[in-house]
XYZ file of C-alpha atoms in Angstrom:
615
model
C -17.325 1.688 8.603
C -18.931 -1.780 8.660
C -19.745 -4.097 5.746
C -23.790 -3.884 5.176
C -24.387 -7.549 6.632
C -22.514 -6.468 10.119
C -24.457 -2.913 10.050
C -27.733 -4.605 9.857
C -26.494 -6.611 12.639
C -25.660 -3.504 14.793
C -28.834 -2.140 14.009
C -30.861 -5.528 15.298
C -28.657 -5.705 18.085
C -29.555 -1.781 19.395
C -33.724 -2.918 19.212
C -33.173 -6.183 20.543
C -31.079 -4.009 23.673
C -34.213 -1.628 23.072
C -36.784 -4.046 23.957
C -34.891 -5.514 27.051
C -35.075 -2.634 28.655
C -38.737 -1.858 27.854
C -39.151 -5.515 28.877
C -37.887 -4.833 32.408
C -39.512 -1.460 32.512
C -42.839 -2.973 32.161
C -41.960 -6.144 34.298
C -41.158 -3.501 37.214
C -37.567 -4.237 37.324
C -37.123 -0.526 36.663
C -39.045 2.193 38.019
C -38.478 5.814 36.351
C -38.675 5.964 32.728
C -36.093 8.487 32.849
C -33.631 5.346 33.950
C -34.846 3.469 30.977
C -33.505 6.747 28.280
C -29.902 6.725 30.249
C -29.290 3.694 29.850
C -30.618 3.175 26.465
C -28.667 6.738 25.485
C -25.586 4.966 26.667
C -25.908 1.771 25.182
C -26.050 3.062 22.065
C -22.606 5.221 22.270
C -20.636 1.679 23.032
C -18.810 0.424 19.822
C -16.687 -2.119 21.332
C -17.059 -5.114 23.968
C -14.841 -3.936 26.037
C -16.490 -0.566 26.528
C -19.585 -2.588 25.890
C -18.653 -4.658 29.510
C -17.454 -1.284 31.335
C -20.702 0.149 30.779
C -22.437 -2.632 32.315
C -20.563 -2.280 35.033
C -21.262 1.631 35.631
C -24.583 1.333 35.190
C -25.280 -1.496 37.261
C -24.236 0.700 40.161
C -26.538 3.076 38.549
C -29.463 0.327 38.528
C -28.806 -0.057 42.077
C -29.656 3.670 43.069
C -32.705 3.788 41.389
C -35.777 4.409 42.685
C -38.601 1.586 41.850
C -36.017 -1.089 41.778
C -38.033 -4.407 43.226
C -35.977 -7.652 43.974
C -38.814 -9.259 46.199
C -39.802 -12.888 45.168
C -42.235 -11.760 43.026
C -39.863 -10.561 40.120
C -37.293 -13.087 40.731
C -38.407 -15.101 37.444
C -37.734 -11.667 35.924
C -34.517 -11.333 36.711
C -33.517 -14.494 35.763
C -34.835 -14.175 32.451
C -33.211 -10.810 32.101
C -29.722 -12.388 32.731
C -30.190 -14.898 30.714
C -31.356 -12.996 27.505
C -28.156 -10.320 28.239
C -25.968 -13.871 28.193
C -27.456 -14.869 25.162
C -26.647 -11.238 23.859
C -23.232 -11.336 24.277
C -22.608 -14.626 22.834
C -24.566 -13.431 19.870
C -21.914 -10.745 19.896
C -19.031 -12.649 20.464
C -20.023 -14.441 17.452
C -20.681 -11.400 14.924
C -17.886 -9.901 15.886
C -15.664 -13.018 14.981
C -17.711 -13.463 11.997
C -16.246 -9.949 10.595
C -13.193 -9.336 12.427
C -11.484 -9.561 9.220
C -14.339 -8.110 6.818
C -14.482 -3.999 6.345
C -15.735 -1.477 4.054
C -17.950 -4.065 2.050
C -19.720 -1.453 -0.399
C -21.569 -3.793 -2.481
C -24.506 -6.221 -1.835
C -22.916 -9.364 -2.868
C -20.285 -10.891 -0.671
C -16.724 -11.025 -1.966
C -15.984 -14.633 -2.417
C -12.161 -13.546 -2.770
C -10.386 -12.980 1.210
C -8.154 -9.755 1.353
C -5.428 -11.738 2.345
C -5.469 -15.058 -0.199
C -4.211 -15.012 -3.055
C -4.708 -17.894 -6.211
C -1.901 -20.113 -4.489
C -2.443 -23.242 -2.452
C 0.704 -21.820 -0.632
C -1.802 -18.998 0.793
C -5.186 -20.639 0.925
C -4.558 -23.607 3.082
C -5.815 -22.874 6.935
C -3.096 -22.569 9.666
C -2.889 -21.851 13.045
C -1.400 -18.467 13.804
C 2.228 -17.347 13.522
C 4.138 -15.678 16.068
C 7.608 -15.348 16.034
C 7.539 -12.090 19.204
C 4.779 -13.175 21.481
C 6.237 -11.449 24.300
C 6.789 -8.041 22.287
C 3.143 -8.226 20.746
C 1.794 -8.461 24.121
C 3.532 -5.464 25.328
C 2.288 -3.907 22.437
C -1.338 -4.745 22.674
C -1.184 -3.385 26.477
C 0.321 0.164 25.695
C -1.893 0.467 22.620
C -4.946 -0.033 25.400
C -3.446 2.123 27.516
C -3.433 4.664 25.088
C -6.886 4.008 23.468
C -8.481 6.988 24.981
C -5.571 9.780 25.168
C -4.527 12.287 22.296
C -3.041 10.805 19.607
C 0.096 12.784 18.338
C -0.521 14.308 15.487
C 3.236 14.516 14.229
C 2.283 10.952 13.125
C 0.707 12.360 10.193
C 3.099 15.247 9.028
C 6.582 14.882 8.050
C 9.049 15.764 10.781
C 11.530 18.267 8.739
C 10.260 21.115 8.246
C 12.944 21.814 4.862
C 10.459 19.605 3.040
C 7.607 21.970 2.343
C 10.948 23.883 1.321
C 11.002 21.905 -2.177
C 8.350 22.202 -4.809
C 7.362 20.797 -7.825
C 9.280 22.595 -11.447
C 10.353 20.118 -13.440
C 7.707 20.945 -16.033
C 9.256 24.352 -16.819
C 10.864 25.877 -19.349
C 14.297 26.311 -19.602
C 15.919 28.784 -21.379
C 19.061 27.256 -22.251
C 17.464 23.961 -23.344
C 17.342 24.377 -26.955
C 13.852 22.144 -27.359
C 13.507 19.004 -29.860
C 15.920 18.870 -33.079
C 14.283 19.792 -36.100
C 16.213 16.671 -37.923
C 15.668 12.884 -36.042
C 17.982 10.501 -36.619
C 15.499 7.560 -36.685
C 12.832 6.072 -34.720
C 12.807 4.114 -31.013
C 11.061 1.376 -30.560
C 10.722 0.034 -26.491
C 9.223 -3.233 -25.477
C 9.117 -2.906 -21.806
C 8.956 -5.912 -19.504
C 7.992 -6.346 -16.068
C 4.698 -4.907 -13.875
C 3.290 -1.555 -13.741
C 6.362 -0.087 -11.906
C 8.990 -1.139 -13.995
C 7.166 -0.175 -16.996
C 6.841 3.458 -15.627
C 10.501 3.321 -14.825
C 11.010 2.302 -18.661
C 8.867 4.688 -20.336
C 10.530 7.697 -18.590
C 14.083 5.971 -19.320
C 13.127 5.611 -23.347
C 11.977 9.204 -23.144
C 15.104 10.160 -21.464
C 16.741 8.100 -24.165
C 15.574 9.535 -27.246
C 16.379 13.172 -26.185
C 19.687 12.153 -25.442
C 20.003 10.270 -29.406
C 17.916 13.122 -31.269
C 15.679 10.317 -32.155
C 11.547 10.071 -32.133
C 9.623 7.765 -29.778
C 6.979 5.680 -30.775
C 4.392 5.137 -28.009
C 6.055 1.959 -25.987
C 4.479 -1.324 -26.032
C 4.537 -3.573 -22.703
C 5.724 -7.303 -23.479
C 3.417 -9.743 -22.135
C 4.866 -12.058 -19.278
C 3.910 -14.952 -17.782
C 4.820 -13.825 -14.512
C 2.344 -10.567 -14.760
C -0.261 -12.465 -17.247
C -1.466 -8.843 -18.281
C -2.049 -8.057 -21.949
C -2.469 -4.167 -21.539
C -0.763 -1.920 -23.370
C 0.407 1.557 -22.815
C -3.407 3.323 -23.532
C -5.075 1.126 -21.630
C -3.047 2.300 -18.576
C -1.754 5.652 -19.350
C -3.818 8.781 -21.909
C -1.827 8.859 -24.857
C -2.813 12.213 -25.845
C -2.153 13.673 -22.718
C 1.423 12.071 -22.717
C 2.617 13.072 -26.359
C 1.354 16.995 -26.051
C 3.117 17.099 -22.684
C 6.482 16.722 -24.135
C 5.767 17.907 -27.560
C 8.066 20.590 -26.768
C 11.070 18.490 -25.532
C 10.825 15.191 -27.784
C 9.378 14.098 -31.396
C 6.699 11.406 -30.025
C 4.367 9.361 -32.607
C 1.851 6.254 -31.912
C 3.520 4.096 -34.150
C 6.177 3.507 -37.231
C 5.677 5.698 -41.015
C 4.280 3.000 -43.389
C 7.537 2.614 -44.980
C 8.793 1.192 -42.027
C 6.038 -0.897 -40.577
C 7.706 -4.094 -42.313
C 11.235 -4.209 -41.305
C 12.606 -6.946 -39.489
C 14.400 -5.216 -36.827
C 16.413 -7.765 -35.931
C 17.580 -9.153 -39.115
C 18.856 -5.966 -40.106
C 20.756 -5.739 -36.689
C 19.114 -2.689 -34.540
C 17.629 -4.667 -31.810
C 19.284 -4.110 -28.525
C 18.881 -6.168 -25.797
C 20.039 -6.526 -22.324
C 23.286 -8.256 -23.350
C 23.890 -5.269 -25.678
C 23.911 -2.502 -22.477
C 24.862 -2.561 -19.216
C 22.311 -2.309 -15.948
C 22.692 1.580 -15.691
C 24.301 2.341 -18.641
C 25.548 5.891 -19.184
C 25.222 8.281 -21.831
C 28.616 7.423 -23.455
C 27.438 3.711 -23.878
C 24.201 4.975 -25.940
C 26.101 6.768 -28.068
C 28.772 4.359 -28.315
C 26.608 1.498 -28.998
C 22.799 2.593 -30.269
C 23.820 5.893 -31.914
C 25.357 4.082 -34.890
C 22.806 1.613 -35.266
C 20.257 4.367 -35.334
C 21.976 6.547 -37.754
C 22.646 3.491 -40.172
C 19.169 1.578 -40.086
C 16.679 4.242 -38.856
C 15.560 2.577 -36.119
C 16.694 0.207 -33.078
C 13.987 -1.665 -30.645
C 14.849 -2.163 -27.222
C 13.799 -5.354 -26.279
C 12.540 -5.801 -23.047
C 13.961 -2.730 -21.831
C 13.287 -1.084 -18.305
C 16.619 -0.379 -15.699
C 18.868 0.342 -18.335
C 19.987 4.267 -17.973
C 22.182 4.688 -15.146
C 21.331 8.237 -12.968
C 24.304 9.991 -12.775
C 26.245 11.342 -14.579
C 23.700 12.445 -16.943
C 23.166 16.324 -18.203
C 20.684 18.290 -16.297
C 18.024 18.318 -19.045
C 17.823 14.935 -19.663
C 17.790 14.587 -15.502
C 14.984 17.408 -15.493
C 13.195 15.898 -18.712
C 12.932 11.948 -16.939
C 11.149 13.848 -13.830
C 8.486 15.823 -16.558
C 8.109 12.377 -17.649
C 7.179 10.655 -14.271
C 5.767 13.391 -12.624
C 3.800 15.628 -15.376
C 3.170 13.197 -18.470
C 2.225 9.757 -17.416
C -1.629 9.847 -16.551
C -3.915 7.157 -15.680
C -6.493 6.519 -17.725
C -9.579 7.903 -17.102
C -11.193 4.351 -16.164
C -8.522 4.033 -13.639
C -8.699 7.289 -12.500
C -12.688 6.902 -12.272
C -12.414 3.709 -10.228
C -9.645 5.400 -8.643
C -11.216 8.111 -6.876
C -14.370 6.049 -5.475
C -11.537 3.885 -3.669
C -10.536 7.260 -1.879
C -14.047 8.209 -1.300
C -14.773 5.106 0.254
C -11.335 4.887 2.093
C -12.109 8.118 3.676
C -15.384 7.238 3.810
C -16.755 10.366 2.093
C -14.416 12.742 3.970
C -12.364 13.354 1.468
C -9.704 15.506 1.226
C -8.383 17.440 -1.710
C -4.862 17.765 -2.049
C -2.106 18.146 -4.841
C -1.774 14.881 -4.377
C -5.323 13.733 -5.340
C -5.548 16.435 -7.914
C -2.963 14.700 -9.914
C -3.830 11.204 -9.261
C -7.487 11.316 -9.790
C -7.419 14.269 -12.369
C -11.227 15.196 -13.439
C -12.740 12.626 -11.254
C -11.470 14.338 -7.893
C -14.645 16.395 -8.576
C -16.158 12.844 -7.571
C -14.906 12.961 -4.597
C -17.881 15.363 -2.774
C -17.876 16.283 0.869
C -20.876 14.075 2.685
C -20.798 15.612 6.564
C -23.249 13.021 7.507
C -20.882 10.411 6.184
C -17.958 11.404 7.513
C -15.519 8.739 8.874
C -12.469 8.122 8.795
C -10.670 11.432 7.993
C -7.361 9.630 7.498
C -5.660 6.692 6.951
C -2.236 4.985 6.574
C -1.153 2.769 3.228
C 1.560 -0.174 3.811
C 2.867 -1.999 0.878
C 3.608 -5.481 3.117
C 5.635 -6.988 0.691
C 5.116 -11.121 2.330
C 4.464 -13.032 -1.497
C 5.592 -16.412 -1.271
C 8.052 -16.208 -4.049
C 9.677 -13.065 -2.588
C 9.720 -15.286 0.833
C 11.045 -18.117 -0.915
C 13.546 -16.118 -2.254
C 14.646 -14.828 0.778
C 15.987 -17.983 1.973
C 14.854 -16.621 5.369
C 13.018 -18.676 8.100
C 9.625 -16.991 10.000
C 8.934 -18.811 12.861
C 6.873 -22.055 10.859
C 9.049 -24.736 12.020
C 9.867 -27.569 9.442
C 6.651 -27.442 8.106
C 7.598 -24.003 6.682
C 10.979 -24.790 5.544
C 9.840 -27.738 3.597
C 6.636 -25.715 2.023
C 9.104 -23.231 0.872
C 11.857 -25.362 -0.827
C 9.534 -27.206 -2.569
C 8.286 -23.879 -3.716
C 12.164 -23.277 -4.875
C 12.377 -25.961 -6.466
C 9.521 -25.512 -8.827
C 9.816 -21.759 -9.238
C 13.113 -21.041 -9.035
C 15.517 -24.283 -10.324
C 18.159 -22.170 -11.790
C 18.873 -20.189 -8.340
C 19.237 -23.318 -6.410
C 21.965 -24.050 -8.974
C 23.719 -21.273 -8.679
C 23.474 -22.097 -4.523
C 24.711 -24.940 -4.879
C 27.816 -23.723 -6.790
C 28.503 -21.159 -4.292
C 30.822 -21.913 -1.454
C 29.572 -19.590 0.977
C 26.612 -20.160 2.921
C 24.281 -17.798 4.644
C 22.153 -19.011 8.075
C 18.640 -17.794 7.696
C 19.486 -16.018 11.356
C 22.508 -14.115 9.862
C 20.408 -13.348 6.391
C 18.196 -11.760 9.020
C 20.797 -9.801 11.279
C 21.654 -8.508 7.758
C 18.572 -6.934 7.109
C 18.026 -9.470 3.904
C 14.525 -10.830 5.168
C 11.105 -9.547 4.458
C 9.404 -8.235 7.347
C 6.643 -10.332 8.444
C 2.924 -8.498 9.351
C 3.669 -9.080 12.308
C 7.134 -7.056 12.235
C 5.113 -4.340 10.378
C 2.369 -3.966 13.549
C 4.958 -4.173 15.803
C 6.666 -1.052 14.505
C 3.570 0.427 13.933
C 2.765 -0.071 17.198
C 6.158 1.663 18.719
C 5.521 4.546 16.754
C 2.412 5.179 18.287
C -0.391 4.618 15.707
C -3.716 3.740 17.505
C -5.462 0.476 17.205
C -8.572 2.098 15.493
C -6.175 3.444 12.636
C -7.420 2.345 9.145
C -4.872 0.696 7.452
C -5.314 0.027 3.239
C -3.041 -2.991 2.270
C -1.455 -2.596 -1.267
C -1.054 -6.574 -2.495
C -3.106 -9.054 -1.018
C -1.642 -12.357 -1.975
C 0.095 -12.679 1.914
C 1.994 -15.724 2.021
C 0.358 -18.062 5.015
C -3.013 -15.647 4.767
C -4.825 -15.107 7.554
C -2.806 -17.507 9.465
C 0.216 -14.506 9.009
C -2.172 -11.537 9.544
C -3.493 -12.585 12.592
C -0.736 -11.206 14.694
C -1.123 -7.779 12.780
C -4.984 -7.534 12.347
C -5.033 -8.440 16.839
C -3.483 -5.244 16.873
C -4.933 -3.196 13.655
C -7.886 -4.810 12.945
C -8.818 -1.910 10.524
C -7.209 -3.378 7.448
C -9.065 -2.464 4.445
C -8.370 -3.620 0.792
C -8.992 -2.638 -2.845
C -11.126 -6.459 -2.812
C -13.607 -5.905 0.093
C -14.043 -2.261 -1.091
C -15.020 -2.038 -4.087
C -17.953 -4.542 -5.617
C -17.412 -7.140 -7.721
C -18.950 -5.394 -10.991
C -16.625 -2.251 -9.807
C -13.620 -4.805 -10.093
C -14.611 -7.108 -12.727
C -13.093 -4.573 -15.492
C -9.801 -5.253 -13.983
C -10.056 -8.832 -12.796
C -7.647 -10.183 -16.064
C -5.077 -6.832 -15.448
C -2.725 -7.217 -12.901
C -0.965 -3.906 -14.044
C -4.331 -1.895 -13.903
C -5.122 -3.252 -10.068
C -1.686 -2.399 -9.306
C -2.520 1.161 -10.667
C -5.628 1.570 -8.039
C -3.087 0.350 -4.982
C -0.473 3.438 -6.311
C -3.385 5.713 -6.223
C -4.557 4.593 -2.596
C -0.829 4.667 -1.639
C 0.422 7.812 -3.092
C -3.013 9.681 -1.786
C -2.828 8.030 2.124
C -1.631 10.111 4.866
C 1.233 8.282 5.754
C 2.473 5.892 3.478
C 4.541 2.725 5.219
C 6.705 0.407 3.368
C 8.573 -2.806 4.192
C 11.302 -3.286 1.487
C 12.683 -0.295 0.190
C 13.593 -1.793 -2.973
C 10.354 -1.952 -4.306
C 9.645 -0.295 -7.048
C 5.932 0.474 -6.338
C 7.576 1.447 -2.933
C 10.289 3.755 -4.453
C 7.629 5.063 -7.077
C 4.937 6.476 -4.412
C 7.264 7.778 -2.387
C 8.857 9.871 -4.709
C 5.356 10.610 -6.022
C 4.468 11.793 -2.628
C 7.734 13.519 -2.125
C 7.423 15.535 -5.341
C 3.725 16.502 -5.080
C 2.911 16.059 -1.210
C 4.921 18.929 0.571
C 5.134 18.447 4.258
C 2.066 16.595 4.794
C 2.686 13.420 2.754
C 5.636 11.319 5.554
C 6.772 7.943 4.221
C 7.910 5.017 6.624
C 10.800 3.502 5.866
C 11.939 0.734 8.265
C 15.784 -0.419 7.824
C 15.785 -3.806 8.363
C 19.174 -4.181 9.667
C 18.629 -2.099 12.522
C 15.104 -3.718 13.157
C 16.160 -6.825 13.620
C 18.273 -5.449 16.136
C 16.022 -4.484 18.109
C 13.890 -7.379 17.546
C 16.493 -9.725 18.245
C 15.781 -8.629 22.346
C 12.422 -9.315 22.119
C 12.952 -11.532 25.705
C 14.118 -8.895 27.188
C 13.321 -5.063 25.794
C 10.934 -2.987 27.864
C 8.282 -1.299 25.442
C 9.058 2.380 26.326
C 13.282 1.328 24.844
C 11.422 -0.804 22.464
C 9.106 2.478 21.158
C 12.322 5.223 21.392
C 14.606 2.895 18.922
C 11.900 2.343 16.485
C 10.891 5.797 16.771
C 14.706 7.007 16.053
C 15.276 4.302 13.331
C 12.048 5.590 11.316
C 13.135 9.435 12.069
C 15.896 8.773 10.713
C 15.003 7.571 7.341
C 12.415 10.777 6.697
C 15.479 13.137 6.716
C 14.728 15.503 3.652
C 17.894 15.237 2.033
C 18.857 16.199 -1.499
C 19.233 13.620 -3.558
C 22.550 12.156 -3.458
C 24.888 11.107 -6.503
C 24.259 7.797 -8.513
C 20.201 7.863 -6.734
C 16.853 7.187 -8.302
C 15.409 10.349 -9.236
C 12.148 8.623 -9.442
C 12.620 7.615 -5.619
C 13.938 11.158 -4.457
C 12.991 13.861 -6.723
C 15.120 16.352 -4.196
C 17.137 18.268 -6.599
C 17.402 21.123 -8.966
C 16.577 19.340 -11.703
C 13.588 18.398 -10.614
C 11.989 20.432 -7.784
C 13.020 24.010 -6.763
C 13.620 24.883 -3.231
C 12.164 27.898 -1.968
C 14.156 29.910 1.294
């Protein structure tokens, strides 16, 4: 699929093409009329230049044959001008297909003054030349990807290699018998202000739910703190249905929208029930609630986390708060219907009308997959892969990692440091022990580049014409870092050049509501590849997919430390070793395991309190 402005230009090109051959027909240059529909026939199956220059090839060998064909003096004015108009054709060519090598799926009328790939910081707007940190490796790559442009694709690319994972299915929303239900006394109310994104929000509504079971206590709807980080005001029904989420667990916890009356003007924290970070541990356990917030509860009514999210530990924990914390992720927490609406024309026009209808949608889009309506005309690309590149330049900075920029890079990204993040220098320069960027990256500690991402793309076989959605656009360096990936995939398709401007304009001012459309694209894609497994959007949609997506939802998950590796022979590796390590690294990292002790049961929802496993 094309953006309008390059389809017209398709469309001119086949008449102009049209007329050149008419042109020569009538000139005498061609004889049979029958030559003229061959050639015209095959002109107008070529989608590429390079099948665009084998053609020419074939069929001048063809031209040569055919009867009628004149070359005397008279028409030799003809064929110059017929060379020189095909010249003039593929320069024209040349030069619309730069124009939109990096432009796809453009729905709307209007161009998108926003690039997929910049985000609002001079860090990523400013033109560079291209990156490349594994020349060598990238050429291999692009050679055996050409090589294998026109064989069969494999299709356990799209499937999940272990069979024992259509084994596991979705129960956490049943009923058990020995759960006794919600207390018919409370002892006081729960107030949560959660901090962070989208995806630590989630992960701190389902904790506070978790929470409140465990205390006997009633949950007023959460409210999200606004940060200057995120610079989202939404609150919890602009993201999630409220309704939807409080007669879900009616039958597990006491849930209400907001305080009784009587309590409305209580200063919380005067009267000494608001809990904070310093108050609880990271991962606290049940003991430590009951230890610390039970009391508090019991004596005042009420305690208010403050900016609450990571603060329930997973294990050990009984089995119905476990089993109630995956109702809550998995069953409860709905998009709202705007984002659901919005939602489902991003998969329509991902697929490009060939849309499928799985579990997977059916929970994600809700009503609106009904939207989603089978055009067999239309039909494009039946499938497509999702990568979360996670290459922001405060995650980069972060890093401490070099990426092949020279001293240009290093000094763009301590100045960055310095201004973002003058408290973690401090604490640098307090510690003793230092940390090369090359030894940061033998340890797996770096973010992979797009141009890491392609490559292992690349050795597991995916085909250059795969269409690739990008979850977050901001890419530190831009276009100047994608260039390596997109001369590979140049497929790459975003949430900003596919939806129009008055689609997106709702959501322009909500970071948390865009990221909401990227976990639907992600969570519905075919194959869903990450880069840092500690993301929570990351860790989020693959346990989404996990719990809802069978055997036919596989998530990539590359481990860094062995990746660099491999990448660290990039001199010397031949691309078949290079394509059987990156192949085993990945397989290893689907194995459908249960979830082990002390996991996120958000990440891997593998276990009996949460899915049941069918023999």
């Amino acid at each position: 699929m094309l953006p309008n402005t390059c389809c017209q230009c398709c469309v001119w090109w086949e008449v102009v093409v049209s007329y050149t051959f008419s042109f020569l027909f009538r000139s005498g240059v061609m004889g049979k009329q029958g030559s003229h529909k061959s050639l015209r026939s095959e002109f107008q199956g070529w989608h590429s230049k390079t099948l665009l220059l084998q053609g020419l090839k074939s069929d001048s060998s063809k031209c040569n044959s055919c009867r009628g064909l004149y070359v005397g003096k008279k028409h030799i004015r003809a064929i110059v001008a017929m060379f020189g108009l095909l010249g003039c054709l593929f320069l024209l060519d040349s030069l619309i297909i730069s124009f939109f090598e990096f432009t796809n799926l453009q729905p709307g009328t209007a161009p998108n003054n926003s690039s997929e790939f910049q985000g609002r910081d001079s860090y990523v707007y400013r033109k560079q030349s291209p990156v490349y940190m594994y020349e060598r490796l990238l050429n291999l790559a692009s050679s055996a990807l050409a090589e294998k442009e026109f064989k069969q694709e494999s299709s356990n690319l799209w499937v999940e290699p272990f069979r024992q994972a259509s084994s596991w299915k979705p129960c956490a929303e049943r009923k058990v018998q020995s759960n006794s239900g919600k207390p018919v006394q409370s002892n006081g109310y729960i107030l949560i202000s959660a901090n962070g994104g989208l995806n630590q929000q989630r992960v701190a509504i389902c904790n506070a739910v978790a929470v409140a079971s465990l205390l006997n206590a009633t949950l007023v709807i959460p409210e999200f703190l606004y940060s200057n980080v995120w610079k989202d005001p939404s609150q919890f029904g602009d993201i999630y249905q409220e309704e939807y989420f409080m007669n879900t667990l009616k039958d597990d916890i006491s849930i209400e929208k907001e305080l009784p009356p009587h309590m409305k003007s209580l200063d919380v924290e005067a009267i000494g029930s608001q809990i904070t970070d310093a108050d609880l541990t990271k991962e606290a356990t049940p003991a430590d609630y009951i230890k610390v917030v039970l009391p508090l509860l019991l004596r005042n009514g009420v305690v208010h986390f403050l900016g609450y999210g990571n603060r329930l530990g997973f294990d050990p924990l009984p089995s119905d708060i476990q089993r109630l914390r995956c109702k809550c992720n998995f069953h409860a927490l709905k998009f709202a219907p705007k984002i659901q609406q919005l939602g489902s024309i991003l998969i329509q026009r991902i697929r490009k009308y060939g849309a499928r209808r799985s579990m997977l949608d059916t929970q994600l889009l809700g009503k609106f997959i009904h939207n989603n309506k089978y055009h067999e005309g239309k039909r494009g690309s039946a499938k497509y892969l999702a990568l979360h590149l996670r290459f922001e330049i405060d995650m980069v900075a972060y890093s401490l990692c070099e990426f092949g920029g020279g001293e240009e890079e290093r000094k763009e990204l301590q100045a960055y440091r310095e201004r973002h993040f003058p408290l973690f220098l401090e604490r640098l320069k307090k510690n003793s022990t230092f940390i090369s960027p090359m030894n940061l990256r033998k340890l797996g500690r770096c973010p992979l580049t797009p141009e890491e991402a392609a490559l292992v793309l690349a050795g597991l076989g995916f085909k250059p014409e795969t269409y690739i959605y990008l979850a977050g656009s901001h890419i530190y360096g831009g276009n100047s870092r994608m260039e390596p990936f997109t001369s590979l995939y140049p497929n790459v398709i975003t949430k900003e050049n596919l939806l129009t401007d008055s689609e997106l304009a709702p959501f322009r001012n909500f970071s948390s509501q865009l990221a909401a459309l990227d976990f639907i694209a992600c969570a519905s894609a075919d194959v869903f590849a990450m880069t840092d497994s500690g993301s929570q959007l990351s860790s989020l949609v693959s346990g989404f997919r996990t719990y809802y997506g069978g055997d036919h939802a596989p998530t990539l998950r590359p481990n860094k430390t062995r990746l660099a590796a491999i990448l660290r022979e990039n001199n010397t590796i031949k691309w078949n070793r290079f394509e059987v390590r990156v192949k085993k690294m990945i397989l290893e990292g689907q194995k459908a395991g249960i979830r082990s002790y002390g996991r996120s049961i958000y990440r891997n929802p593998r276990c009996p309190e949460c899915m049941c496993k069918h023999h």
